[in-house]
Short mmCIF file of C-alpha atoms and ligand atoms in Angstrom, two decimals:
data_model
loop_
_atom_site.label_atom_id
_atom_site.label_comp_id
_atom_site.label_asym_id
_atom_site.label_seq_id
_atom_site.Cartn_x
_atom_site.Cartn_y
_atom_site.Cartn_z
CA UNK Y 1 7.62 -15.10 -5.52
CA UNK Y 2 5.56 -14.26 -8.54
CA UNK Y 3 5.58 -16.04 -11.87
CA UNK Y 4 3.31 -15.62 -14.85
CA UNK Y 5 3.93 -16.33 -18.55
CA UNK Y 6 5.49 -12.92 -19.24
CA UNK Y 7 7.59 -12.40 -16.15
CA UNK Y 8 9.62 -14.84 -14.24
CA UNK Y 9 11.41 -15.86 -11.10
CA UNK Y 10 13.97 -18.61 -11.53
CA UNK Y 11 16.06 -20.35 -8.88
CA UNK Y 12 19.35 -21.81 -10.10
CA UNK Y 13 22.85 -22.59 -8.86
CA UNK Y 14 25.29 -19.71 -9.32
CA UNK Y 15 29.03 -19.43 -8.73
CA UNK Y 16 30.43 -22.22 -6.53
CA UNK Y 17 26.99 -23.84 -6.48
CA UNK Y 18 25.50 -21.06 -4.34
CA UNK Y 19 21.78 -20.66 -4.97
CA UNK Y 20 20.58 -17.55 -6.72
CA UNK Y 21 17.24 -16.13 -7.80
CA UNK Y 22 16.91 -14.43 -11.18
CA UNK Y 23 14.07 -11.98 -11.76
CA UNK Y 24 13.23 -11.18 -15.37
CA UNK Y 25 10.92 -8.45 -16.55
CA UNK Y 26 9.04 -8.53 -19.89
CA UNK Y 27 11.09 -5.77 -21.55
CA UNK Y 28 14.35 -7.62 -20.93
CA UNK Y 29 15.79 -6.20 -17.71
CA UNK Y 30 16.88 -8.63 -14.99
CA UNK Y 31 18.20 -8.93 -11.45
CA UNK Y 32 20.16 -11.69 -9.73
CA UNK Y 33 20.17 -12.17 -5.99
CA UNK Y 34 22.16 -14.79 -4.09
CA UNK Y 35 20.55 -16.40 -1.06
CA UNK Y 36 24.00 -16.06 0.49
CA UNK Y 37 23.73 -12.57 1.99
CA UNK Y 38 20.45 -11.81 0.15
CA UNK Y 39 23.07 -10.21 -2.03
CA UNK Y 40 22.04 -8.61 -5.33
CA UNK Y 41 24.95 -9.31 -7.69
CA UNK Y 42 23.49 -8.21 -11.01
CA UNK Y 43 21.04 -5.64 -12.32
CA UNK Y 44 20.77 -5.38 -16.09
CA UNK Y 45 18.79 -2.93 -18.20
CA UNK Y 46 16.65 -3.79 -21.25
CA UNK Y 47 19.78 -3.79 -23.44
CA UNK Y 48 21.40 -6.36 -21.17
CA UNK Y 49 24.00 -3.88 -19.87
CA UNK Y 50 25.22 -4.54 -16.32
CA UNK Y 51 24.53 -1.60 -14.00
CA UNK Y 52 26.20 -2.88 -10.84
CA UNK Y 53 29.90 -3.43 -10.23
CA UNK Y 54 31.12 -6.81 -8.99
CA UNK Y 55 34.86 -7.28 -8.64
CA UNK Y 56 36.55 -9.78 -10.94
CA UNK Y 57 38.24 -10.96 -7.73
CA UNK Y 58 35.01 -11.39 -5.74
CA UNK Y 59 35.05 -14.60 -3.73
CA UNK Y 60 31.70 -16.36 -3.76
CA UNK Y 61 32.54 -18.52 -0.79
CA UNK Y 62 31.10 -18.22 2.74
CA UNK Y 63 31.98 -16.66 5.11
CA UNK Y 64 33.62 -14.04 2.85
CA UNK Y 65 31.07 -11.40 1.80
CA UNK Y 66 30.75 -10.86 -1.97
CA UNK Y 67 32.73 -7.84 -3.19
CA UNK Y 68 30.34 -5.70 -5.21
CA UNK Y 69 26.64 -5.71 -6.01
CA UNK Y 70 24.50 -4.71 -3.04
CA UNK Y 71 25.69 -6.10 0.31
CA UNK Y 72 23.21 -5.63 3.16
CA UNK Y 73 24.89 -4.06 6.20
CA UNK Y 74 22.89 -5.19 9.25
CA UNK Y 75 22.73 -5.03 12.26
CA UNK Y 76 25.85 -2.89 12.25
CA UNK Y 77 27.33 -0.50 9.74
CA UNK Y 78 31.14 -0.69 9.39
CA UNK Y 79 32.90 -1.11 12.75
CA UNK Y 80 30.38 1.00 14.70
CA UNK Y 81 29.83 -1.70 17.30
CA UNK Y 82 31.12 -5.02 18.55
CA UNK Y 83 30.25 -7.15 15.50
CA UNK Y 84 32.29 -7.96 12.41
CA UNK Y 85 32.46 -5.09 9.88
CA UNK Y 86 29.02 -4.35 8.40
CA UNK Y 87 27.31 -6.98 10.58
CA UNK Y 88 26.42 -10.56 9.74
CA UNK Y 89 23.40 -10.36 7.40
CA UNK Y 90 25.70 -10.28 4.36
CA UNK Y 91 27.27 -13.61 5.15
CA UNK Y 92 24.30 -15.67 6.23
CA UNK Y 93 22.22 -17.87 3.95
CA UNK Y 94 18.71 -16.43 3.69
CA UNK Y 95 15.51 -18.38 2.94
CA UNK Y 96 13.00 -17.76 0.15
CA UNK Y 97 9.45 -17.09 1.34
CA UNK Y 98 7.32 -19.34 -0.90
CA UNK Y 99 4.13 -17.53 0.09
CA UNK Y 100 4.95 -13.82 0.49
CA UNK Y 101 2.37 -11.17 1.41
CA UNK Y 102 0.81 -9.20 -1.45
CA UNK Y 103 1.83 -5.61 -2.19
CA UNK Y 104 -0.22 -3.05 -0.26
CA UNK Y 105 -3.39 -1.86 -2.12
CA UNK Y 106 -1.84 1.53 -3.00
CA UNK Y 107 0.96 -0.14 -5.02
CA UNK Y 108 0.33 -1.09 -8.65
CA UNK Y 109 1.71 -4.62 -8.69
CA UNK Y 110 1.15 -5.13 -12.45
CA UNK Y 111 4.33 -6.10 -14.26
CA UNK Y 112 6.35 -6.23 -11.08
CA UNK Y 113 8.37 -9.33 -10.45
CA UNK Y 114 9.69 -9.94 -6.97
CA UNK Y 115 11.09 -12.33 -4.40
CA UNK Y 116 10.98 -12.14 -0.60
CA UNK Y 117 14.02 -13.38 1.32
CA UNK Y 118 13.93 -14.03 5.05
CA UNK Y 119 16.55 -14.02 7.75
CA UNK Y 120 16.11 -15.09 11.37
CA UNK Y 121 18.99 -15.43 13.82
CA UNK Y 122 20.34 -18.91 14.60
CA UNK Y 123 21.41 -19.99 18.10
CA UNK Y 124 24.99 -19.09 17.07
CA UNK Y 125 23.90 -15.62 15.88
CA UNK Y 126 22.12 -15.02 19.19
CA UNK Y 127 25.41 -15.61 20.99
CA UNK Y 128 27.07 -12.71 19.14
CA UNK Y 129 23.96 -10.46 18.91
CA UNK Y 130 21.39 -11.53 21.52
CA UNK Y 131 18.25 -10.18 19.84
CA UNK Y 132 15.51 -12.11 18.04
CA UNK Y 133 14.34 -10.55 14.81
CA UNK Y 134 12.68 -11.37 11.55
CA UNK Y 135 14.13 -9.64 8.51
CA UNK Y 136 12.15 -9.67 5.24
CA UNK Y 137 13.90 -8.29 2.16
CA UNK Y 138 11.69 -7.81 -0.87
CA UNK Y 139 13.65 -7.50 -4.12
CA UNK Y 140 11.41 -6.12 -6.87
CA UNK Y 141 12.06 -5.45 -10.53
CA UNK Y 142 9.63 -2.88 -11.89
CA UNK Y 143 8.25 -2.60 -15.44
CA UNK Y 144 10.77 0.12 -16.39
CA UNK Y 145 13.63 -1.97 -15.05
CA UNK Y 146 13.80 -0.16 -11.72
CA UNK Y 147 15.29 -2.17 -8.86
CA UNK Y 148 13.53 -1.79 -5.52
CA UNK Y 149 14.78 -3.18 -2.23
CA UNK Y 150 12.45 -3.06 0.74
CA UNK Y 151 13.69 -4.19 4.14
CA UNK Y 152 11.24 -4.94 6.93
CA UNK Y 153 12.87 -5.76 10.23
CA UNK Y 154 10.65 -6.85 13.11
CA UNK Y 155 11.65 -7.16 16.74
CA UNK Y 156 10.48 -10.65 17.79
CA UNK Y 157 12.32 -10.36 21.09
CA UNK Y 158 11.07 -9.50 24.56
CA UNK Y 159 13.29 -6.41 24.83
CA UNK Y 160 14.21 -3.45 22.59
CA UNK Y 161 17.23 -3.56 20.27
CA UNK Y 162 19.15 -1.01 18.26
CA UNK Y 163 20.90 -1.32 14.91
CA UNK Y 164 22.54 0.59 12.09
CA UNK Y 165 21.99 -0.25 8.44
CA UNK Y 166 23.11 0.33 4.84
CA UNK Y 167 22.43 -0.87 1.31
CA UNK Y 168 26.11 -0.86 0.31
CA UNK Y 169 25.40 -0.40 -3.43
CA UNK Y 170 28.35 -0.64 -5.86
CA UNK Y 171 27.36 1.18 -9.08
CA UNK Y 172 29.19 0.36 -12.29
CA UNK Y 173 30.64 3.52 -13.87
CA UNK Y 174 32.62 4.06 -17.08
CA UNK Y 175 35.42 6.02 -15.42
CA UNK Y 176 35.27 7.50 -11.94
CA UNK Y 177 36.82 10.76 -13.20
CA UNK Y 178 33.75 11.21 -15.47
CA UNK Y 179 31.24 10.86 -12.63
CA UNK Y 180 29.52 13.40 -10.44
CA UNK Y 181 27.02 13.02 -7.65
CA UNK Y 182 24.22 15.50 -7.10
CA UNK Y 183 22.05 15.89 -4.02
CA UNK Y 184 24.71 15.94 -1.32
CA UNK Y 185 26.02 19.51 -1.81
CA UNK Y 186 26.30 21.67 1.34
CA UNK Y 187 25.40 18.77 3.63
CA UNK Y 188 27.25 17.77 6.79
CA UNK Y 189 29.22 14.56 6.68
CA UNK Y 190 31.39 12.38 8.88
CA UNK Y 191 34.74 11.70 7.23
CA UNK Y 192 35.79 8.07 7.74
CA UNK Y 193 39.28 8.99 6.58
CA UNK Y 194 39.55 11.56 9.41
CA UNK Y 195 38.31 9.69 12.50
CA UNK Y 196 34.71 10.40 11.53
CA UNK Y 197 35.08 14.09 12.27
CA UNK Y 198 32.18 16.24 11.09
CA UNK Y 199 32.59 18.60 8.11
CA UNK Y 200 30.30 20.48 5.72
CA UNK Y 201 30.40 19.70 1.98
CA UNK Y 202 31.04 22.54 -0.48
CA UNK Y 203 28.35 23.80 -2.82
CA UNK Y 204 29.23 21.95 -6.03
CA UNK Y 205 28.27 18.48 -7.15
CA UNK Y 206 30.74 15.90 -5.86
CA UNK Y 207 33.48 14.78 -8.25
CA UNK Y 208 36.26 12.27 -7.64
CA UNK Y 209 40.04 12.50 -7.75
CA UNK Y 210 41.16 10.60 -4.63
CA UNK Y 211 39.96 8.17 -1.97
CA UNK Y 212 36.61 9.08 -0.46
CA UNK Y 213 34.74 7.53 2.47
CA UNK Y 214 32.11 9.90 3.82
CA UNK Y 215 28.83 9.48 5.67
CA UNK Y 216 26.51 12.30 4.55
CA UNK Y 217 23.89 13.11 7.15
CA UNK Y 218 20.18 13.93 6.80
CA UNK Y 219 20.29 13.58 3.03
CA UNK Y 220 17.41 14.20 0.62
CA UNK Y 221 15.28 11.28 -0.57
CA UNK Y 222 16.79 11.52 -4.07
CA UNK Y 223 20.45 11.39 -5.11
CA UNK Y 224 21.69 11.34 -8.72
CA UNK Y 225 24.91 9.77 -10.01
CA UNK Y 226 25.78 11.15 -13.43
CA UNK Y 227 28.13 9.19 -15.67
CA UNK Y 228 29.10 11.54 -18.50
CA UNK Y 229 31.01 9.03 -20.59
CA UNK Y 230 28.16 6.51 -20.51
CA UNK Y 231 25.56 9.27 -20.77
CA UNK Y 232 23.71 7.48 -18.00
CA UNK Y 233 22.26 8.74 -14.74
CA UNK Y 234 21.47 6.55 -11.78
CA UNK Y 235 18.75 7.91 -9.54
CA UNK Y 236 18.62 6.64 -5.97
CA UNK Y 237 15.33 7.20 -4.17
CA UNK Y 238 15.18 6.21 -0.55
CA UNK Y 239 12.81 6.11 2.35
CA UNK Y 240 13.55 5.54 6.04
CA UNK Y 241 17.26 5.92 5.33
CA UNK Y 242 18.41 9.45 6.20
CA UNK Y 243 22.15 9.00 5.60
CA UNK Y 244 24.16 8.28 2.45
CA UNK Y 245 27.68 6.87 2.35
CA UNK Y 246 29.94 7.63 -0.61
CA UNK Y 247 32.96 5.35 -0.99
CA UNK Y 248 35.71 4.81 -3.50
CA UNK Y 249 38.96 3.24 -2.23
CA UNK Y 250 41.12 4.75 -5.01
CA UNK Y 251 44.45 3.22 -6.03
CA UNK Y 252 46.41 2.74 -2.79
CA UNK Y 253 43.63 1.27 -0.72
CA UNK Y 254 42.41 -0.82 -3.65
CA UNK Y 255 45.76 -2.62 -3.64
CA UNK Y 256 45.26 -3.51 0.03
CA UNK Y 257 41.86 -5.14 -0.57
CA UNK Y 258 42.51 -8.77 -1.52
CA UNK Y 259 39.22 -9.36 -3.34
CA UNK Y 260 39.39 -6.16 -5.39
CA UNK Y 261 41.43 -5.58 -8.58
CA UNK Y 262 44.14 -2.89 -8.44
CA UNK Y 263 42.51 -0.71 -11.12
CA UNK Y 264 38.87 -1.57 -10.50
CA UNK Y 265 38.34 1.54 -8.40
CA UNK Y 266 38.04 3.40 -11.71
CA UNK Y 267 34.89 1.53 -12.63
CA UNK Y 268 32.86 1.62 -9.43
CA UNK Y 269 31.31 4.01 -6.97
CA UNK Y 270 29.46 3.11 -3.79
CA UNK Y 271 26.53 5.33 -2.88
CA UNK Y 272 24.83 3.72 0.08
CA UNK Y 273 21.38 4.57 1.46
CA UNK Y 274 21.87 4.17 5.20
CA UNK Y 275 20.73 4.76 8.78
CA UNK Y 276 23.92 5.37 10.75
CA UNK Y 277 24.07 8.63 12.68
CA UNK Y 278 20.82 7.94 14.52
CA UNK Y 279 20.64 4.17 15.09
CA UNK Y 280 17.18 2.58 14.80
CA UNK Y 281 15.61 1.27 17.99
CA UNK Y 282 12.75 -1.24 17.83
CA UNK Y 283 10.61 -2.13 20.81
CA UNK Y 284 9.22 -5.69 21.09
CA UNK Y 285 6.76 -6.28 18.24
CA UNK Y 286 7.77 -3.13 16.32
CA UNK Y 287 8.78 -3.16 12.67
CA UNK Y 288 11.14 -0.87 10.75
CA UNK Y 289 11.00 -0.33 7.02
CA UNK Y 290 13.86 0.97 4.86
CA UNK Y 291 13.51 1.27 1.13
CA UNK Y 292 15.85 1.97 -1.78
CA UNK Y 293 14.74 2.35 -5.39
CA UNK Y 294 17.29 2.51 -8.19
CA UNK Y 295 16.66 3.71 -11.73
CA UNK Y 296 19.08 4.08 -14.62
CA UNK Y 297 18.04 6.68 -17.16
CA UNK Y 298 19.77 8.22 -20.18
CA UNK Y 299 21.60 11.40 -19.19
CA UNK Y 300 19.24 13.77 -20.82
CA UNK Y 301 19.17 14.53 -17.12
CA UNK Y 302 21.73 17.24 -16.46
CA UNK Y 303 22.25 19.39 -13.48
CA UNK Y 304 19.29 21.63 -12.77
CA UNK Y 305 17.56 20.90 -16.09
CA UNK Y 306 15.41 18.03 -15.05
CA UNK Y 307 14.15 17.04 -11.67
CA UNK Y 308 15.08 13.36 -11.01
CA UNK Y 309 11.49 12.85 -9.90
CA UNK Y 310 10.25 13.79 -13.38
CA UNK Y 311 12.71 11.37 -14.94
CA UNK Y 312 11.30 8.63 -12.76
CA UNK Y 313 7.71 9.49 -13.56
CA UNK Y 314 8.32 9.49 -17.30
CA UNK Y 315 10.27 6.21 -17.33
O1 TA6 O 401 30.83 1.96 3.24
C1 TA6 O 401 32.17 2.30 3.19
C2 TA6 O 401 32.98 1.26 3.94
O2 TA6 O 401 32.54 1.16 5.25
C3 TA6 O 401 34.46 1.65 3.82
O3 TA6 O 401 34.98 2.16 5.02
C4 TA6 O 401 35.13 0.44 3.26
O4 TA6 O 401 35.89 -0.26 4.14
C5 TA6 O 401 33.98 -0.33 2.63
O5 TA6 O 401 32.82 -0.02 3.34
C6 TA6 O 401 34.12 -1.81 2.38
O6 TA6 O 401 33.97 -2.58 3.52
P1 TA6 O 401 34.17 -4.15 3.45
O7 TA6 O 401 33.97 -4.65 4.86
O8 TA6 O 401 33.16 -4.71 2.51
O9 TA6 O 401 35.58 -4.39 2.95
#
């Protein structure tokens, strides 16, 4: 945790008395993260506008994972293994590290506000997934309001283990029909709606007019989500996470999800930095790092005109 007069970390009780940490940055942006699931449920820009989608029907009550925000999928993505869907990290209560390590020397820590959350398996967890690990999630709010999530997972066991992973980020969008995603054109993907068969995406930016649930493979480190109505572009930068899932349940499936409003599919889009196709294996003592950085910038960024990297550098 880091607290000085101009930036702050505050621990309070959130919905249903669940503990949450609020990070506030001097220019007015903020982030909320629940200890339940180490689940980011809010990310607001300097104008106080919410950038993440959380369902009005979300149930903040263990063991139900929170619908929206940024669920952590670990140690299993979806049903790709014997565990409950998306693994158990999203419905365990994490601990705050009161004395976290400093940022590495090459990172400018000025005006960054952050919290480190820790997860270690309980005896009960070891019965369903018999591998000891230490998971450190650093949630950082940068001076331009960027939201950075850094996961460090260490094998503290005597034998190797393997896992899949995703930051299941629900972005808030004005209207899904006004949104397009750039950076995934021409890539191969596994289609979850077609038994995970492999296809190749066409050459245009991705737009939305029906249910989508695809795992794009070997994706670039930057993906842009353009919201024309809002004139806002989200830029996802990722490291250690080669895949990217794109999900919108659309109308029919939305109705079948109890903690999701019938029409809410219009106002959300999941773009999830992930490691799925090639599961991560850690030997005893080894550590894996997976990082996602989110920025929201005005859509002076249009296709081909501005490199998302330049947007990031100027913000
Ligand atoms: O990431 C996409 C996905 O795996 C979809 O298949 C869809 O089921 C979604 O996640 C939500 O999963 P959840 O377990 O949170 O209902």
